[in-house]
XYZ file of N, CA and C in Angstrom:
750
model
N 57.928 113.639 23.839
C 57.222 113.151 25.013
C 55.717 113.187 24.769
N 54.994 112.478 25.628
C 53.536 112.443 25.506
C 52.953 113.842 25.662
N 53.481 114.610 26.608
C 52.936 115.940 26.846
C 53.168 116.861 25.650
N 54.305 116.733 24.987
C 54.543 117.541 23.783
C 53.555 117.174 22.682
N 53.201 115.910 22.602
C 52.203 115.504 21.616
C 50.831 116.082 21.955
N 50.522 116.126 23.233
C 49.266 116.744 23.667
C 49.262 118.230 23.297
N 50.388 118.893 23.524
C 50.493 120.310 23.195
C 50.321 120.530 21.700
N 50.966 119.693 20.893
C 50.846 119.813 19.445
C 49.419 119.547 18.983
N 48.793 118.528 19.553
C 47.412 118.215 19.194
C 46.462 119.342 19.591
N 46.742 119.992 20.714
C 45.900 121.108 21.158
C 45.987 122.264 20.175
N 47.199 122.567 19.722
C 47.361 123.637 18.741
C 46.657 123.287 17.435
N 46.771 122.026 17.020
C 46.090 121.587 15.797
C 44.573 121.688 15.942
N 44.077 121.338 17.121
C 42.633 121.352 17.336
C 42.058 122.757 17.169
N 42.710 123.743 17.768
C 42.185 125.110 17.634
C 42.299 125.607 16.199
N 43.361 125.224 15.510
C 43.516 125.636 14.111
C 42.438 125.003 13.238
N 42.199 123.725 13.427
C 41.224 123.011 12.604
C 39.792 123.405 12.927
N 39.567 123.932 14.119
C 38.210 124.283 14.531
C 37.667 125.506 13.812
N 38.536 126.334 13.266
C 38.093 127.527 12.562
C 37.610 128.606 13.511
N 37.294 129.761 12.966
C 36.893 130.894 13.792
C 35.614 130.615 14.578
N 34.689 129.880 13.989
C 33.390 129.666 14.626
C 33.520 128.829 15.895
N 34.380 127.825 15.871
C 34.458 126.876 16.984
C 35.754 126.985 17.776
N 36.594 127.966 17.477
C 37.900 128.057 18.140
C 37.766 128.245 19.649
N 36.837 129.056 20.088
C 36.689 129.297 21.523
C 36.204 128.039 22.244
N 35.347 127.266 21.597
C 34.924 125.999 22.196
C 36.126 125.076 22.371
N 36.981 125.038 21.355
C 38.170 124.195 21.441
C 39.093 124.673 22.554
N 39.260 125.988 22.664
C 40.122 126.537 23.711
C 39.573 126.217 25.096
N 38.274 126.333 25.259
C 37.655 126.024 26.556
C 37.856 124.560 26.921
N 37.759 123.682 25.934
C 37.976 122.262 26.182
C 39.429 121.988 26.603
N 40.366 122.680 25.967
C 41.785 122.523 26.318
C 42.025 122.994 27.748
N 41.473 124.146 28.094
C 41.645 124.666 29.462
C 41.084 123.680 30.488
N 39.901 123.169 30.221
C 39.275 122.243 31.170
C 40.076 120.949 31.299
N 40.719 120.547 30.208
C 41.463 119.294 30.212
C 42.790 119.410 30.958
N 43.376 120.592 30.976
C 44.723 120.744 31.512
C 44.807 121.523 32.825
N 43.728 122.130 33.251
C 43.812 123.038 34.390
C 44.289 122.331 35.664
N 43.826 121.110 35.905
C 44.248 120.413 37.129
C 45.729 120.073 37.085
N 46.211 119.666 35.919
C 47.644 119.352 35.793
C 48.474 120.624 35.971
N 47.966 121.724 35.450
C 48.676 122.993 35.569
C 48.784 123.413 37.039
N 47.712 123.272 37.778
C 47.726 123.635 39.196
C 48.679 122.743 39.987
N 48.729 121.483 39.615
C 49.580 120.538 40.338
C 51.059 120.845 40.111
N 51.430 121.139 38.879
C 52.837 121.390 38.550
C 53.254 122.794 38.965
N 52.383 123.775 38.692
C 52.719 125.157 39.004
C 53.685 125.753 37.995
N 54.007 127.027 38.198
C 54.954 127.715 37.305
C 55.941 128.539 38.123
N 56.294 128.062 39.285
C 57.243 128.800 40.127
C 58.591 128.924 39.426
N 59.210 130.088 39.541
C 60.490 130.320 38.878
C 61.601 129.438 39.437
N 61.356 128.801 40.586
C 62.364 127.930 41.197
C 62.350 126.514 40.617
N 61.390 126.194 39.765
C 61.316 124.850 39.179
C 62.560 124.576 38.338
N 62.969 123.313 38.323
C 64.165 122.940 37.578
C 63.947 121.625 36.839
N 64.824 121.386 35.853
C 64.870 120.099 35.182
C 63.569 119.700 34.519
N 63.220 118.419 34.667
C 62.042 117.874 34.010
C 60.773 118.566 34.466
N 60.684 118.935 35.723
C 59.486 119.619 36.211
C 59.317 120.967 35.531
N 60.420 121.695 35.355
C 60.362 122.987 34.662
C 59.966 122.797 33.200
N 60.453 121.718 32.592
C 60.086 121.434 31.201
C 58.595 121.181 31.076
N 58.056 120.371 31.974
C 56.619 120.097 31.965
C 55.822 121.384 32.187
N 56.276 122.196 33.135
C 55.590 123.458 33.418
C 55.614 124.376 32.207
N 56.741 124.425 31.499
C 56.839 125.270 30.319
C 55.893 124.837 29.219
N 55.779 123.528 29.004
C 54.862 123.014 27.979
C 53.411 123.314 28.349
N 53.073 123.081 29.621
C 51.710 123.365 30.066
C 51.383 124.854 29.957
N 52.331 125.699 30.342
C 52.108 127.140 30.273
C 51.851 127.581 28.841
N 52.667 127.089 27.912
C 52.493 127.468 26.504
C 51.175 126.954 25.949
N 50.774 125.759 26.352
C 49.534 125.186 25.833
C 48.312 125.882 26.416
N 48.348 126.141 27.712
C 47.229 126.856 28.327
C 47.146 128.295 27.810
N 48.283 128.929 27.593
C 48.288 130.333 27.203
C 47.971 130.580 25.753
N 48.338 129.647 24.862
C 48.106 129.884 23.437
C 46.865 129.157 22.925
N 46.906 127.873 22.602
C 45.632 127.274 22.166
C 44.563 127.297 23.240
N 44.986 127.285 24.518
C 44.002 127.329 25.586
C 43.424 128.702 25.852
N 44.135 129.750 25.457
C 43.630 131.110 25.643
C 43.377 131.489 27.084
N 44.178 130.961 28.007
C 43.961 131.198 29.436
C 44.620 132.506 29.872
N 43.824 133.434 30.390
C 44.339 134.750 30.764
C 45.338 134.665 31.913
N 45.091 133.774 32.872
C 46.025 133.624 33.979
C 47.388 133.152 33.509
N 47.411 132.276 32.525
C 48.686 131.796 31.989
C 49.408 132.900 31.237
N 48.654 133.752 30.551
C 49.282 134.888 29.875
C 49.916 135.832 30.886
N 49.208 136.121 31.977
C 49.786 137.002 32.999
C 51.059 136.391 33.588
N 51.018 135.098 33.890
C 52.194 134.447 34.466
C 53.348 134.405 33.468
N 53.040 134.184 32.198
C 54.090 134.176 31.173
C 54.765 135.535 31.084
N 53.991 136.589 31.198
C 54.568 137.936 31.135
C 55.453 138.200 32.357
N 55.030 137.717 33.502
C 55.864 137.883 34.697
C 57.204 137.177 34.525
N 57.175 135.956 34.030
C 58.411 135.210 33.817
C 59.278 135.853 32.738
N 58.639 136.321 31.682
C 59.364 136.980 30.594
C 60.059 138.242 31.092
N 59.359 139.028 31.892
C 59.936 140.269 32.405
C 61.092 139.993 33.368
N 60.920 138.993 34.219
C 61.965 138.697 35.200
C 63.162 138.012 34.562
N 62.891 137.158 33.575
C 63.947 136.445 32.830
C 64.875 135.667 33.757
N 64.339 135.184 34.879
C 65.143 134.416 35.828
C 64.389 133.146 36.210
N 64.607 132.097 35.448
C 63.975 130.800 35.712
C 64.689 129.771 34.848
N 64.298 128.525 35.013
C 64.857 127.463 34.193
C 64.601 127.776 32.714
N 65.581 127.540 31.842
C 65.397 127.855 30.414
C 64.157 127.213 29.800
N 63.806 126.004 30.234
C 62.629 125.336 29.672
C 61.342 126.067 30.044
N 61.269 126.589 31.250
C 60.097 127.349 31.671
C 60.053 128.692 30.962
N 61.205 129.320 30.808
C 61.261 130.596 30.086
C 60.882 130.413 28.616
N 61.229 129.261 28.043
C 60.867 129.007 26.648
C 59.349 128.947 26.493
N 58.668 128.317 27.452
C 57.211 128.286 27.417
C 56.608 129.666 27.575
N 57.173 130.459 28.480
C 56.693 131.826 28.668
C 56.883 132.649 27.403
N 58.024 132.470 26.739
C 58.281 133.209 25.503
C 57.256 132.878 24.436
N 56.873 131.604 24.322
C 55.868 131.230 23.325
C 54.569 131.997 23.538
N 54.161 132.121 24.790
C 52.896 132.799 25.086
C 53.021 134.303 24.842
N 54.080 134.912 25.336
C 54.270 136.351 25.162
C 54.412 136.690 23.684
N 55.127 135.864 22.941
C 55.325 136.136 21.522
C 54.005 136.201 20.780
N 53.063 135.328 21.134
C 51.762 135.328 20.456
C 50.963 136.583 20.788
N 51.024 137.029 22.037
C 50.146 138.096 22.503
C 50.879 139.424 22.717
N 52.099 139.549 22.235
C 52.946 140.687 22.596
C 52.422 142.023 22.083
N 52.751 143.067 22.862
C 52.543 144.431 22.382
C 53.853 144.907 21.755
N 53.871 146.177 21.339
C 55.050 146.684 20.662
C 56.302 146.647 21.514
N 56.170 146.988 22.790
C 57.331 146.998 23.681
C 57.871 145.587 23.887
N 56.973 144.620 24.039
C 57.421 143.234 24.229
C 58.067 142.688 22.962
N 57.518 143.043 21.812
C 58.113 142.598 20.547
C 59.506 143.190 20.383
N 59.661 144.452 20.763
C 60.982 145.093 20.701
C 61.957 144.417 21.652
N 61.473 143.983 22.809
C 62.341 143.285 23.754
C 62.749 141.913 23.221
N 61.840 141.233 22.557
C 62.196 139.964 21.921
C 63.269 140.199 20.856
N 63.112 141.264 20.088
C 64.131 141.599 19.090
C 65.470 141.874 19.751
N 65.449 142.622 20.855
C 66.707 142.917 21.550
C 67.365 141.632 22.031
N 66.590 140.726 22.584
C 67.147 139.477 23.087
C 67.681 138.616 21.939
N 67.036 138.690 20.792
C 67.562 137.987 19.625
C 68.929 138.558 19.234
N 69.016 139.865 19.147
C 70.266 140.499 18.720
C 71.398 140.263 19.728
N 71.062 140.178 21.006
C 72.087 140.070 22.047
C 72.177 138.670 22.652
N 71.605 137.694 22.004
C 71.610 136.323 22.535
C 73.041 135.831 22.719
N 73.251 135.106 23.819
C 74.601 134.612 24.113
C 74.787 133.144 23.757
N 73.754 132.508 23.214
C 73.883 131.142 22.717
C 73.125 131.029 21.392
N 73.532 130.108 20.512
C 72.787 129.917 19.263
C 71.334 129.519 19.499
N 71.095 128.735 20.558
C 69.728 128.302 20.847
C 68.842 129.491 21.210
N 69.355 130.383 22.051
C 68.584 131.567 22.438
C 68.355 132.475 21.241
N 69.357 132.584 20.391
C 69.212 133.416 19.198
C 68.085 132.893 18.312
N 68.097 131.599 18.013
C 67.082 131.026 17.135
C 65.697 131.059 17.775
N 65.630 130.847 19.091
C 64.337 130.859 19.779
C 63.686 132.239 19.693
N 64.463 133.283 19.925
C 63.894 134.636 19.899
C 63.640 135.112 18.470
N 64.450 134.677 17.529
C 64.193 135.019 16.138
C 62.869 134.423 15.680
N 62.637 133.164 15.990
C 61.371 132.530 15.626
C 60.195 133.196 16.327
N 60.401 133.662 17.555
C 59.318 134.298 18.307
C 58.857 135.594 17.661
N 59.711 136.229 16.901
C 59.337 137.497 16.269
C 58.209 137.331 15.257
N 58.042 136.133 14.684
C 56.985 135.932 13.690
C 55.793 135.176 14.272
N 55.767 134.988 15.589
C 54.661 134.271 16.233
C 53.524 135.190 16.649
N 53.666 136.479 16.457
C 52.708 137.471 16.936
C 51.357 137.397 16.232
N 50.315 137.792 16.958
C 48.977 137.951 16.380
C 48.756 139.346 15.803
N 49.722 140.236 15.983
C 49.577 141.636 15.588
C 50.165 141.845 14.191
N 49.348 142.336 13.269
C 49.779 142.495 11.877
C 50.968 143.436 11.745
N 50.916 144.580 12.424
C 52.003 145.550 12.311
C 53.317 144.968 12.832
N 53.248 144.189 13.899
C 54.458 143.597 14.448
C 54.990 142.490 13.539
N 54.096 141.749 12.894
C 54.558 140.751 11.936
C 55.249 141.424 10.750
N 54.706 142.537 10.306
C 55.338 143.263 9.206
C 56.709 143.794 9.618
N 56.848 144.196 10.876
C 58.157 144.591 11.395
C 59.130 143.416 11.326
N 58.643 142.233 11.684
C 59.494 141.046 11.610
C 59.910 140.762 10.171
N 59.009 140.968 9.227
C 59.367 140.766 7.823
C 60.472 141.738 7.391
N 60.402 142.965 7.875
C 61.462 143.932 7.566
C 62.820 143.416 8.042
N 62.839 142.845 9.236
C 64.080 142.295 9.766
C 64.548 141.106 8.937
N 63.620 140.249 8.570
C 63.981 139.076 7.785
C 64.557 139.465 6.427
N 64.076 140.556 5.881
C 64.520 140.983 4.560
C 65.755 141.872 4.606
N 66.226 142.180 5.819
C 67.379 143.090 5.894
C 68.459 142.616 6.859
N 68.075 142.239 8.077
C 69.064 141.989 9.130
C 69.328 140.512 9.422
N 68.463 139.643 8.972
C 68.594 138.219 9.294
C 69.451 137.532 8.234
N 70.323 136.635 8.680
C 71.182 135.899 7.753
C 70.344 135.129 6.735
N 70.798 135.122 5.487
C 70.026 134.486 4.424
C 69.847 132.990 4.654
N 70.780 132.359 5.372
C 70.620 130.936 5.639
C 69.598 130.652 6.742
N 69.286 131.688 7.548
C 68.291 131.527 8.612
C 66.887 131.941 8.169
N 66.796 132.920 7.287
C 65.505 133.521 6.941
C 64.470 132.529 6.409
N 64.827 131.590 5.515
C 63.785 130.680 5.009
C 63.091 129.887 6.107
N 63.835 129.513 7.133
C 63.264 128.707 8.205
C 62.370 129.557 9.117
N 62.682 130.832 9.229
C 61.819 131.724 9.998
C 60.542 132.007 9.212
N 60.659 132.155 7.892
C 59.449 132.313 7.075
C 58.574 131.066 7.165
N 59.196 129.898 7.271
C 58.414 128.679 7.465
C 57.586 128.783 8.740
N 58.179 129.310 9.804
C 57.440 129.506 11.055
C 56.344 130.542 10.874
N 56.624 131.585 10.102
C 55.614 132.619 9.870
C 54.414 132.054 9.120
N 54.665 131.194 8.139
C 53.560 130.574 7.409
C 52.694 129.718 8.328
N 53.302 129.155 9.358
C 52.565 128.327 10.312
C 51.892 129.141 11.406
N 52.025 130.463 11.379
C 51.361 131.318 12.358
C 49.849 131.060 12.295
N 49.207 130.670 13.390
C 47.806 130.244 13.325
C 46.813 131.334 12.976
N 47.168 132.593 13.164
C 46.230 133.664 12.840
C 46.668 134.489 11.632
N 47.966 134.587 11.384
C 48.455 135.443 10.306
C 49.249 134.668 9.255
N 49.009 133.371 9.180
C 49.698 132.576 8.174
C 49.387 133.023 6.757
N 48.138 133.421 6.509
C 47.771 133.886 5.169
C 48.512 135.165 4.818
N 48.677 136.040 5.800
C 49.443 137.269 5.577
C 50.889 136.932 5.234
N 51.445 135.963 5.946
C 52.813 135.535 5.657
C 52.916 134.972 4.249
N 51.910 134.193 3.849
C 51.942 133.637 2.494
C 51.911 134.755 1.444
N 51.065 135.742 1.637
C 50.983 136.846 0.683
C 52.332 137.555 0.560
N 53.022 137.705 1.675
C 54.347 138.346 1.641
C 55.343 137.463 0.895
N 55.348 136.187 1.205
C 56.272 135.270 0.528
C 56.005 135.259 -0.976
N 54.734 135.181 -1.345
C 54.399 135.148 -2.780
C 54.823 136.429 -3.484
N 54.639 137.572 -2.830
C 54.988 138.849 -3.458
C 56.490 139.042 -3.588
N 57.252 138.364 -2.722
C 58.711 138.510 -2.729
C 59.414 137.248 -3.238
N 58.682 136.375 -3.865
C 59.215 135.065 -4.227
C 60.497 135.144 -5.049
N 60.486 135.967 -6.085
C 61.653 136.025 -6.974
C 62.899 136.505 -6.237
N 62.752 137.559 -5.428
C 63.912 138.068 -4.703
C 64.364 137.078 -3.632
N 63.415 136.387 -2.998
C 63.777 135.398 -1.979
C 64.551 134.236 -2.586
N 64.073 133.715 -3.720
C 64.739 132.569 -4.317
C 66.124 132.929 -4.846
N 66.327 134.198 -5.161
C 67.675 134.632 -5.555
C 68.580 134.795 -4.346
N 68.026 135.293 -3.246
C 68.838 135.649 -2.078
C 69.109 134.475 -1.154
N 68.158 133.573 -1.040
C 68.292 132.473 -0.090
C 69.107 131.343 -0.705
N 69.699 130.504 0.124
C 70.510 129.393 -0.398
C 69.721 128.485 -1.333
N 70.422 127.936 -2.309
C 69.796 127.011 -3.246
C 69.220 125.821 -2.488
N 68.011 125.464 -2.825
C 67.374 124.326 -2.176
C 66.593 124.656 -0.928
N 66.598 125.910 -0.487
C 65.889 126.255 0.746
C 64.407 126.544 0.526
N 64.004 126.800 -0.716
C 62.599 127.143 -0.978
C 61.631 126.049 -0.531
N 61.887 124.771 -0.848
C 60.948 123.739 -0.376
C 60.840 123.683 1.140
N 61.933 123.941 1.837
C 61.880 123.934 3.304
C 61.051 125.113 3.811
N 61.193 126.272 3.168
C 60.412 127.444 3.548
C 58.920 127.182 3.335
N 58.586 126.576 2.208
C 57.193 126.349 1.836
C 56.523 125.305 2.739
N 57.298 124.565 3.503
C 56.732 123.552 4.383
C 55.663 124.119 5.311
N 55.739 125.421 5.604
C 54.754 126.042 6.482
C 53.335 125.992 5.959
N 53.149 125.767 4.643
C 51.785 125.712 4.094
C 51.033 124.484 4.586
N 51.731 123.499 5.125
C 51.065 122.286 5.611
C 50.009 122.587 6.670
N 50.135 123.730 7.341
C 49.190 124.074 8.409
C 47.961 124.819 7.898
N 47.911 125.179 6.605
C 46.787 125.960 6.093
C 45.523 125.104 6.071
N 44.459 125.641 6.665
C 43.198 124.904 6.751
C 42.085 125.525 5.917
N 42.324 126.703 5.364
C 41.295 127.399 4.584
C 41.340 126.921 3.131
N 40.252 126.415 2.591
C 40.293 125.854 1.232
C 40.614 126.882 0.145
N 40.114 128.102 0.295
C 40.420 129.116 -0.721
C 41.896 129.461 -0.725
N 42.456 129.643 0.461
C 43.879 129.936 0.555
C 44.693 128.782 -0.026
N 44.282 127.563 0.270
C 45.013 126.401 -0.231
C 45.049 126.386 -1.753
N 43.938 126.695 -2.375
C 43.911 126.692 -3.838
C 44.752 127.829 -4.408
N 44.775 128.973 -3.730
C 45.650 130.067 -4.165
C 47.118 129.635 -4.109
N 47.456 128.933 -3.060
C 48.838 128.461 -2.903
C 49.187 127.490 -4.018
N 48.293 126.551 -4.293
C 48.548 125.565 -5.347
C 48.736 126.257 -6.691
N 47.858 127.206 -7.003
C 47.959 127.914 -8.280
C 49.285 128.665 -8.389
N 49.702 129.295 -7.297
C 50.965 130.027 -7.331
C 52.144 129.081 -7.518
N 52.188 128.026 -6.756
C 53.335 127.120 -6.820
C 53.389 126.359 -8.136
N 52.252 126.144 -8.762
C 52.262 125.515 -10.077
C 53.032 126.354 -11.099
N 53.007 127.668 -10.892
C 53.699 128.551 -11.830
C 55.030 129.069 -11.348
N 55.438 128.663 -10.144
C 56.690 129.176 -9.568
C 57.488 128.052 -8.914
N 57.655 126.946 -9.607
C 58.425 125.850 -9.037
C 59.913 126.191 -9.057
N 60.599 125.990 -7.939
C 62.044 126.221 -7.912
C 62.771 125.141 -8.710
N 64.036 125.360 -9.052
C 64.781 124.389 -9.862
C 64.888 123.015 -9.213
N 64.907 122.960 -7.892
C 64.999 121.685 -7.198
C 63.939 121.621 -6.108
N 63.605 120.408 -5.688
C 62.666 120.244 -4.597
C 61.219 120.102 -5.007
N 60.946 119.784 -6.284
C 59.559 119.682 -6.741
C 58.803 118.605 -5.979
N 59.455 117.477 -5.711
C 58.787 116.398 -4.981
C 58.428 116.837 -3.571
N 59.330 117.564 -2.907
C 59.039 118.050 -1.562
C 57.840 118.993 -1.565
N 57.792 119.872 -2.554
C 56.673 120.817 -2.629
C 55.360 120.068 -2.876
N 55.401 119.058 -3.730
C 54.197 118.245 -3.941
C 53.736 117.598 -2.632
N 54.678 117.158 -1.822
C 54.339 116.556 -0.532
C 53.733 117.582 0.414
N 54.264 118.802 0.384
C 53.701 119.872 1.216
C 52.263 120.179 0.784
N 52.034 120.217 -0.515
C 50.693 120.493 -1.032
C 49.727 119.385 -0.612
N 50.174 118.132 -0.717
C 49.331 117.008 -0.306
C 48.984 117.107 1.173
N 49.971 117.455 2.005
C 49.720 117.594 3.440
C 48.777 118.756 3.715
N 48.905 119.861 2.974
C 48.012 121.003 3.138
C 46.575 120.605 2.807
N 46.392 119.865 1.747
C 45.041 119.428 1.384
C 44.462 118.497 2.442
N 45.312 117.692 3.063
C 44.846 116.838 4.154
C 44.401 117.685 5.341
N 45.117 118.778 5.603
C 44.732 119.693 6.684
C 43.381 120.329 6.394
N 43.173 120.757 5.163
C 41.898 121.354 4.771
C 40.759 120.354 4.985
N 40.972 119.110 4.569
C 39.940 118.082 4.730
C 39.676 117.794 6.210
N 40.741 117.755 6.998
C 40.573 117.509 8.438
C 39.795 118.636 9.091
N 40.083 119.877 8.688
C 39.372 121.019 9.253
C 37.879 120.937 8.943
N 37.545 120.529 7.732
C 36.134 120.401 7.365
C 35.442 119.367 8.243
N 36.122 118.255 8.519
C 35.514 117.215 9.356
C 35.351 117.680 10.792
N 36.381 118.348 11.329
C 36.310 118.829 12.709
C 35.190 119.850 12.867
N 35.085 120.774 11.912
C 34.069 121.812 12.016
C 32.663 121.252 11.830
N 32.534 120.262 10.970
C 31.231 119.616 10.809
C 30.831 118.898 12.092
N 31.784 118.192 12.687
C 31.486 117.493 13.930
C 31.142 118.438 15.061
N 31.864 119.564 15.137
C 31.607 120.539 16.196
C 30.230 121.185 16.038
N 29.768 121.298 14.804
C 28.449 121.889 14.556
C 27.333 120.950 14.948
N 27.597 119.650 14.894
C 26.549 118.659 15.134
C 26.404 118.266 16.598
N 27.497 118.415 17.376
C 27.414 118.007 18.786
C 28.329 118.903 19.629
N 27.947 119.138 20.853
C 28.753 119.998 21.721
C 30.057 119.317 22.134
N 31.009 120.152 22.565
C 32.290 119.606 23.033
C 32.082 118.869 24.349
């Protein structure tokens, strides 16, 4: 939908803006969406398409938008766990990014006790969305011990796309590369590495290229080359966005 594209573009904008301009980007997102957010609301009684729209707006305002009110509302919905699934999914995205230890443990509990495959995968992915280093390392422990080997590569892909701790995820993947490629299903490495497409830091990008040049899996070389090309495009886009932000106000 159009709104999902707006949400994706908002997340890309804050990532490409870098540390210096990230708050300016977040403020612009909040100003752009606040009226729509007020109109739709986030009442737990919302259903269907309206709840879906509310969930997308909540996640966008709370994460790339950095809106404190949206974070508070997301926590209320997360704690109550009684609303339309689409609205709860948006709340989970926000809580997962900003969670404390107790909330991260609750996400883990919901993953372990999920009653549908969709809920299981949603909460598993949320475990690696955190901004907290210690909690991300806890998630890595789970991925390396308790998570099914056919699921783990795709969760690591999400970890690599973490907007604040993606580099940490890459360092973990690189340090465990040999054991991962032995343990995970054949052919899953290129899918896992897809998360590098979001890397915007040029130094990190070159480290990734150097590592992958010496650690190509038996299959999927073309896919990895495509991921590297997309990562370099992200780096170039970030340079343009940051240059533009330095020259003129938002």
